[in-house]
PDB file of C-alpha atoms in Angstrom:
ATOM      1  CA  MET S   1     112.460 104.867 108.186  1.00 88.00           C
ATOM      2  CA  PHE S   2     110.648 108.140 107.685  1.00 92.00           C
ATOM      3  CA  TYR S   3     108.941 109.253 104.399  1.00 93.00           C
ATOM      4  CA  THR S   4     108.104 112.778 103.179  1.00 93.00           C
ATOM      5  CA  VAL S   5     104.685 113.669 102.093  1.00 95.00           C
ATOM      6  CA  GLY S   6     105.516 113.173  98.407  1.00 95.00           C
ATOM      7  CA  GLU S   7     106.984 109.646  99.131  1.00 95.00           C
ATOM      8  CA  MET S   8     104.170 108.708 101.131  1.00 95.00           C
ATOM      9  CA  ALA S   9     101.683 109.903  98.567  1.00 95.00           C
ATOM     10  CA  LYS S  10     103.526 107.878  95.844  1.00 96.00           C
ATOM     11  CA  ILE S  11     103.457 104.709  98.039  1.00 94.00           C
ATOM     12  CA  LEU S  12      99.730 105.193  98.567  1.00 93.00           C
ATOM     13  CA  ASN S  13      99.146 106.188  94.956  1.00 94.00           C
ATOM     14  CA  THR S  14      97.523 109.541  95.995  1.00 94.00           C
ATOM     15  CA  THR S  15      98.612 113.155  95.778  1.00 96.00           C
ATOM     16  CA  PRO S  16     100.707 115.050  98.456  1.00 96.00           C
ATOM     17  CA  SER S  17      97.852 117.583  98.651  1.00 97.00           C
ATOM     18  CA  THR S  18      95.426 114.845  99.789  1.00 95.00           C
ATOM     19  CA  LEU S  19      97.745 113.931 102.546  1.00 96.00           C
ATOM     20  CA  ARG S  20      98.062 117.620 103.478  1.00 95.00           C
ATOM     21  CA  TYR S  21      94.371 118.032 103.478  1.00 96.00           C
ATOM     22  CA  TYR S  22      94.037 115.022 105.781  1.00 95.00           C
ATOM     23  CA  ASP S  23      96.463 116.520 108.114  1.00 94.00           C
ATOM     24  CA  LYS S  24      94.675 119.991 108.036  1.00 94.00           C
ATOM     25  CA  GLU S  25      91.400 118.251 108.847  1.00 95.00           C
ATOM     26  CA  GLY S  26      92.944 116.470 111.818  1.00 93.00           C
ATOM     27  CA  LEU S  27      93.081 112.949 110.392  1.00 94.00           C
ATOM     28  CA  LEU S  28      96.741 112.480 111.059  1.00 94.00           C
ATOM     29  CA  PRO S  29      97.465 113.323 114.611  1.00 91.00           C
ATOM     30  CA  PHE S  30      99.956 110.377 114.648  1.00 89.00           C
ATOM     31  CA  VAL S  31     102.359 112.083 111.993  1.00 92.00           C
ATOM     32  CA  GLU S  32     105.507 113.323 113.379  1.00 92.00           C
ATOM     33  CA  ARG S  33     107.096 116.643 112.225  1.00 92.00           C
ATOM     34  CA  SER S  34     110.730 117.503 111.779  1.00 91.00           C
ATOM     35  CA  GLU S  35     112.165 120.467 113.702  1.00 92.00           C
ATOM     36  CA  SER S  36     111.608 122.582 110.552  1.00 92.00           C
ATOM     37  CA  GLY S  37     107.772 121.421 110.529  1.00 89.00           C
ATOM     38  CA  ILE S  38     108.094 118.972 107.668  1.00 91.00           C
ATOM     39  CA  ARG S  39     105.731 115.964 108.090  1.00 92.00           C
ATOM     40  CA  MET S  40     107.570 112.707 108.658  1.00 94.00           C
ATOM     41  CA  PHE S  41     105.658 109.617 107.898  1.00 95.00           C
ATOM     42  CA  LYS S  42     106.730 106.281 109.502  1.00 94.00           C
ATOM     43  CA  ASP S  43     106.145 102.726 108.108  1.00 91.00           C
ATOM     44  CA  SER S  44     103.520 102.265 110.777  1.00 90.00           C
ATOM     45  CA  ASP S  45     101.531 105.355 109.558  1.00 92.00           C
ATOM     46  CA  TYR S  46     100.908 103.351 106.209  1.00 92.00           C
ATOM     47  CA  GLU S  47      98.234 101.231 107.866  1.00 92.00           C
ATOM     48  CA  TRP S  48      96.442 104.334 109.423  1.00 94.00           C
ATOM     49  CA  LEU S  49      96.411 105.836 105.855  1.00 95.00           C
ATOM     50  CA  LEU S  50      95.169 102.673 104.263  1.00 95.00           C
ATOM     51  CA  VAL S  51      92.230 102.677 106.792  1.00 95.00           C
ATOM     52  CA  ILE S  52      91.477 106.467 106.219  1.00 96.00           C
ATOM     53  CA  ASP S  53      91.456 105.711 102.435  1.00 94.00           C
ATOM     54  CA  CYS S  54      89.225 102.705 102.912  1.00 95.00           C
ATOM     55  CA  LEU S  55      86.735 104.768 105.010  1.00 97.00           C
ATOM     56  CA  LYS S  56      86.865 107.585 102.408  1.00 95.00           C
ATOM     57  CA  ASN S  57      86.122 105.096  99.662  1.00 94.00           C
ATOM     58  CA  THR S  58      83.071 103.842 101.639  1.00 95.00           C
ATOM     59  CA  GLY S  59      81.550 107.364 101.605  1.00 95.00           C
ATOM     60  CA  MET S  60      82.273 108.053 105.174  1.00 97.00           C
ATOM     61  CA  GLY S  61      82.707 111.775 105.750  1.00 96.00           C
ATOM     62  CA  ILE S  62      85.966 113.434 106.963  1.00 96.00           C
ATOM     63  CA  LYS S  63      84.242 114.395 110.250  1.00 97.00           C
ATOM     64  CA  ASP S  64      83.321 110.647 110.894  1.00 97.00           C
ATOM     65  CA  ILE S  65      86.770 109.555 109.910  1.00 98.00           C
ATOM     66  CA  LYS S  66      88.322 112.007 112.298  1.00 97.00           C
ATOM     67  CA  LYS S  67      85.930 110.774 115.057  1.00 97.00           C
ATOM     68  CA  PHE S  68      87.014 107.141 114.344  1.00 97.00           C
ATOM     69  CA  ILE S  69      90.671 108.073 114.516  1.00 96.00           C
ATOM     70  CA  HIS S  70      90.342 109.752 117.719  1.00 95.00           C
ATOM     71  CA  MET S  71      88.306 106.889 119.177  1.00 97.00           C
ATOM     72  CA  VAL S  72      91.212 104.500 118.304  1.00 96.00           C
ATOM     73  CA  LEU S  73      93.655 106.822 119.957  1.00 95.00           C
ATOM     74  CA  GLU S  74      91.419 106.757 123.125  1.00 96.00           C
ATOM     75  CA  GLY S  75      91.878 102.951 123.394  1.00 97.00           C
ATOM     76  CA  ASP S  76      89.813 100.070 124.369  1.00 98.00           C
ATOM     77  CA  ALA S  77      87.202 102.270 126.046  1.00 98.00           C
ATOM     78  CA  THR S  78      85.769 102.906 122.499  1.00 98.00           C
ATOM     79  CA  ILE S  79      85.812  99.491 121.004  1.00 98.00           C
ATOM     80  CA  LYS S  80      81.955  99.140 120.940  1.00 98.00           C
ATOM     81  CA  GLU S  81      81.541 102.503 119.333  1.00 98.00           C
ATOM     82  CA  ARG S  82      84.173 101.765 116.729  1.00 98.00           C
ATOM     83  CA  LEU S  83      82.691  98.286 116.052  1.00 98.00           C
ATOM     84  CA  GLU S  84      79.202 100.023 115.429  1.00 98.00           C
ATOM     85  CA  MET S  85      80.708 102.641 113.229  1.00 98.00           C
ATOM     86  CA  MET S  86      82.413  99.836 111.038  1.00 98.00           C
ATOM     87  CA  LYS S  87      79.104  97.719 110.986  1.00 98.00           C
ATOM     88  CA  LYS S  88      77.096 100.846 109.930  1.00 97.00           C
ATOM     89  CA  GLN S  89      79.617 101.615 107.132  1.00 97.00           C
ATOM     90  CA  ARG S  90      79.703  97.954 106.105  1.00 98.00           C
ATOM     91  CA  GLU S  91      75.864  98.099 105.562  1.00 98.00           C
ATOM     92  CA  SER S  92      76.259 101.365 103.623  1.00 96.00           C
ATOM     93  CA  VAL S  93      78.832  99.628 101.292  1.00 97.00           C
ATOM     94  CA  LYS S  94      76.607  96.678 100.763  1.00 98.00           C
ATOM     95  CA  GLU S  95      73.779  98.935  99.793  1.00 97.00           C
ATOM     96  CA  GLN S  96      76.030 100.714  97.472  1.00 97.00           C
ATOM     97  CA  MET S  97      77.169  97.477  95.858  1.00 97.00           C
ATOM     98  CA  ALA S  98      73.548  96.329  95.362  1.00 97.00           C
ATOM     99  CA  LYS S  99      72.783  99.618  93.508  1.00 97.00           C
ATOM    100  CA  LEU S 100      75.958  99.201  91.409  1.00 97.00           C
ATOM    101  CA  GLN S 101      75.053  95.670  90.577  1.00 97.00           C
ATOM    102  CA  GLN S 102      71.600  96.862  89.483  1.00 96.00           C
ATOM    103  CA  THR S 103      73.404  99.500  87.307  1.00 97.00           C
ATOM    104  CA  LEU S 104      75.719  96.875  85.863  1.00 98.00           C
ATOM    105  CA  ASP S 105      72.732  94.552  85.168  1.00 97.00           C
ATOM    106  CA  THR S 106      70.990  97.501  83.374  1.00 96.00           C
ATOM    107  CA  LEU S 107      74.137  98.118  81.371  1.00 97.00           C
ATOM    108  CA  ASP S 108      74.592  94.325  80.457  1.00 97.00           C
ATOM    109  CA  TYR S 109      70.878  94.467  79.173  1.00 95.00           C
ATOM    110  CA  LYS S 110      71.503  97.542  77.188  1.00 95.00           C
ATOM    111  CA  VAL S 111      74.695  96.277  75.572  1.00 97.00           C
ATOM    112  CA  TRP S 112      72.645  93.095  74.567  1.00 96.00           C
ATOM    113  CA  TYR S 113      69.720  95.234  73.409  1.00 94.00           C
ATOM    114  CA  TYR S 114      71.870  97.372  71.102  1.00 95.00           C
ATOM    115  CA  SER S 115      73.878  94.702  69.893  1.00 97.00           C
ATOM    116  CA  THR S 116      70.755  92.803  68.954  1.00 96.00           C
ATOM    117  CA  ALA S 117      69.252  95.856  67.383  1.00 94.00           C
ATOM    118  CA  GLU S 118      72.483  96.443  65.292  1.00 96.00           C
ATOM    119  CA  LYS S 119      72.415  92.880  64.036  1.00 97.00           C
ATOM    120  CA  ALA S 120      68.815  93.324  63.006  1.00 96.00           C
ATOM    121  CA  GLY S 121      69.074  96.818  61.851  1.00 96.00           C
ATOM    122  CA  THR S 122      66.269  98.010  64.124  1.00 94.00           C
ATOM    123  CA  THR S 123      65.529  98.521  67.728  1.00 92.00           C
ATOM    124  CA  SER S 124      62.040  96.876  67.219  1.00 92.00           C
ATOM    125  CA  VAL S 125      63.571  93.387  67.279  1.00 94.00           C
ATOM    126  CA  PRO S 126      64.851  93.444  70.775  1.00 93.00           C
ATOM    127  CA  ARG S 127      62.044  95.762  72.075  1.00 91.00           C
ATOM    128  CA  ASN S 128      59.337  93.390  70.822  1.00 93.00           C
ATOM    129  CA  MET S 129      61.157  90.157  71.492  1.00 94.00           C
ATOM    130  CA  PRO S 130      59.270  87.717  73.715  1.00 95.00           C
ATOM    131  CA  GLU S 131      60.781  87.408  77.137  1.00 93.00           C
ATOM    132  CA  GLU S 132      61.672  83.900  76.903  1.00 96.00           C
ATOM    133  CA  GLU S 133      64.026  84.680  73.823  1.00 96.00           C
ATOM    134  CA  VAL S 134      65.821  87.424  76.059  1.00 95.00           C
ATOM    135  CA  PRO S 135      68.924  85.931  77.759  1.00 96.00           C
ATOM    136  CA  GLU S 136      67.865  84.707  81.162  1.00 96.00           C
ATOM    137  CA  ASN S 137      70.378  86.773  83.109  1.00 96.00           C
ATOM    138  CA  LEU S 138      68.959  89.985  81.423  1.00 96.00           C
ATOM    139  CA  ARG S 139      65.325  89.433  82.072  1.00 95.00           C
ATOM    140  CA  ALA S 140      65.099  91.125  85.518  1.00 94.00           C
ATOM    141  CA  ALA S 141      66.731  94.157  84.192  1.00 95.00           C
ATOM    142  CA  ARG S 142      64.301  94.278  81.204  1.00 94.00           C
ATOM    143  CA  ARG S 143      61.277  93.897  83.439  1.00 92.00           C
ATOM    144  CA  ARG S 144      62.622  96.643  85.595  1.00 90.00           C
ATOM    145  CA  LEU S 145      63.082  99.021  82.661  1.00 89.00           C
ATOM    146  CA  LYS S 146      59.614  98.161  81.297  1.00 84.00           C
ATOM    147  CA  ILE S 147      58.011  99.121  84.664  1.00 80.00           C
ATOM    148  CA  ILE S 148      59.876 102.417  84.638  1.00 71.00           C
ATOM    149  CA  HIS S 149      58.728 103.197  81.042  1.00 64.00           C
ATOM    150  CA  ALA S 150      55.170 102.182  82.016  1.00 61.00           C
ATOM    151  CA  LYS S 151      55.325 104.580  84.979  1.00 60.00           C
ATOM    152  CA  ALA S 152      56.741 107.327  82.605  1.00 55.00           C
ATOM    153  CA  ASP S 153      53.886 106.688  80.261  1.00 55.00           C
ATOM    154  CA  ASP S 154      51.286 106.982  82.958  1.00 60.00           C
ATOM    155  CA  LEU S 155      52.648 110.426  83.862  1.00 62.00           C
ATOM    156  CA  ASN S 156      52.139 111.575  80.309  1.00 53.00           C
TER     157      ASN S 156
END
């Protein structure tokens, strides 16, 4: 079965212009065209497009995604390079996740901080609260913020 750009975009929850852009950038060498030049996506193209979307979501650039696709098309001779590429991208994602976790921890602390301040009617209560009274899961974020504030004070 074949799908148009619009149909495949709908299946992937993306836009037709995104798929056209991928094609223009050389990411879709596997996509067939009709006699009139219309892109015709097959069921098997779906997996390719999911991998492209996955790599894009990791922050991999179009140039590297294109390189990866062409390595796949070259066959088994590029397995080692593809493996290294995936390992590198995996490490990048793990680093991004660690940063996002730190961001979430800070936001959790700030939600607690302002909830506590709202109940007390002042920010001085959570700001001056002894560390042992701060929920344990929020203490690391609080310490990190205090270090940042101390460094900022040193600059002034």
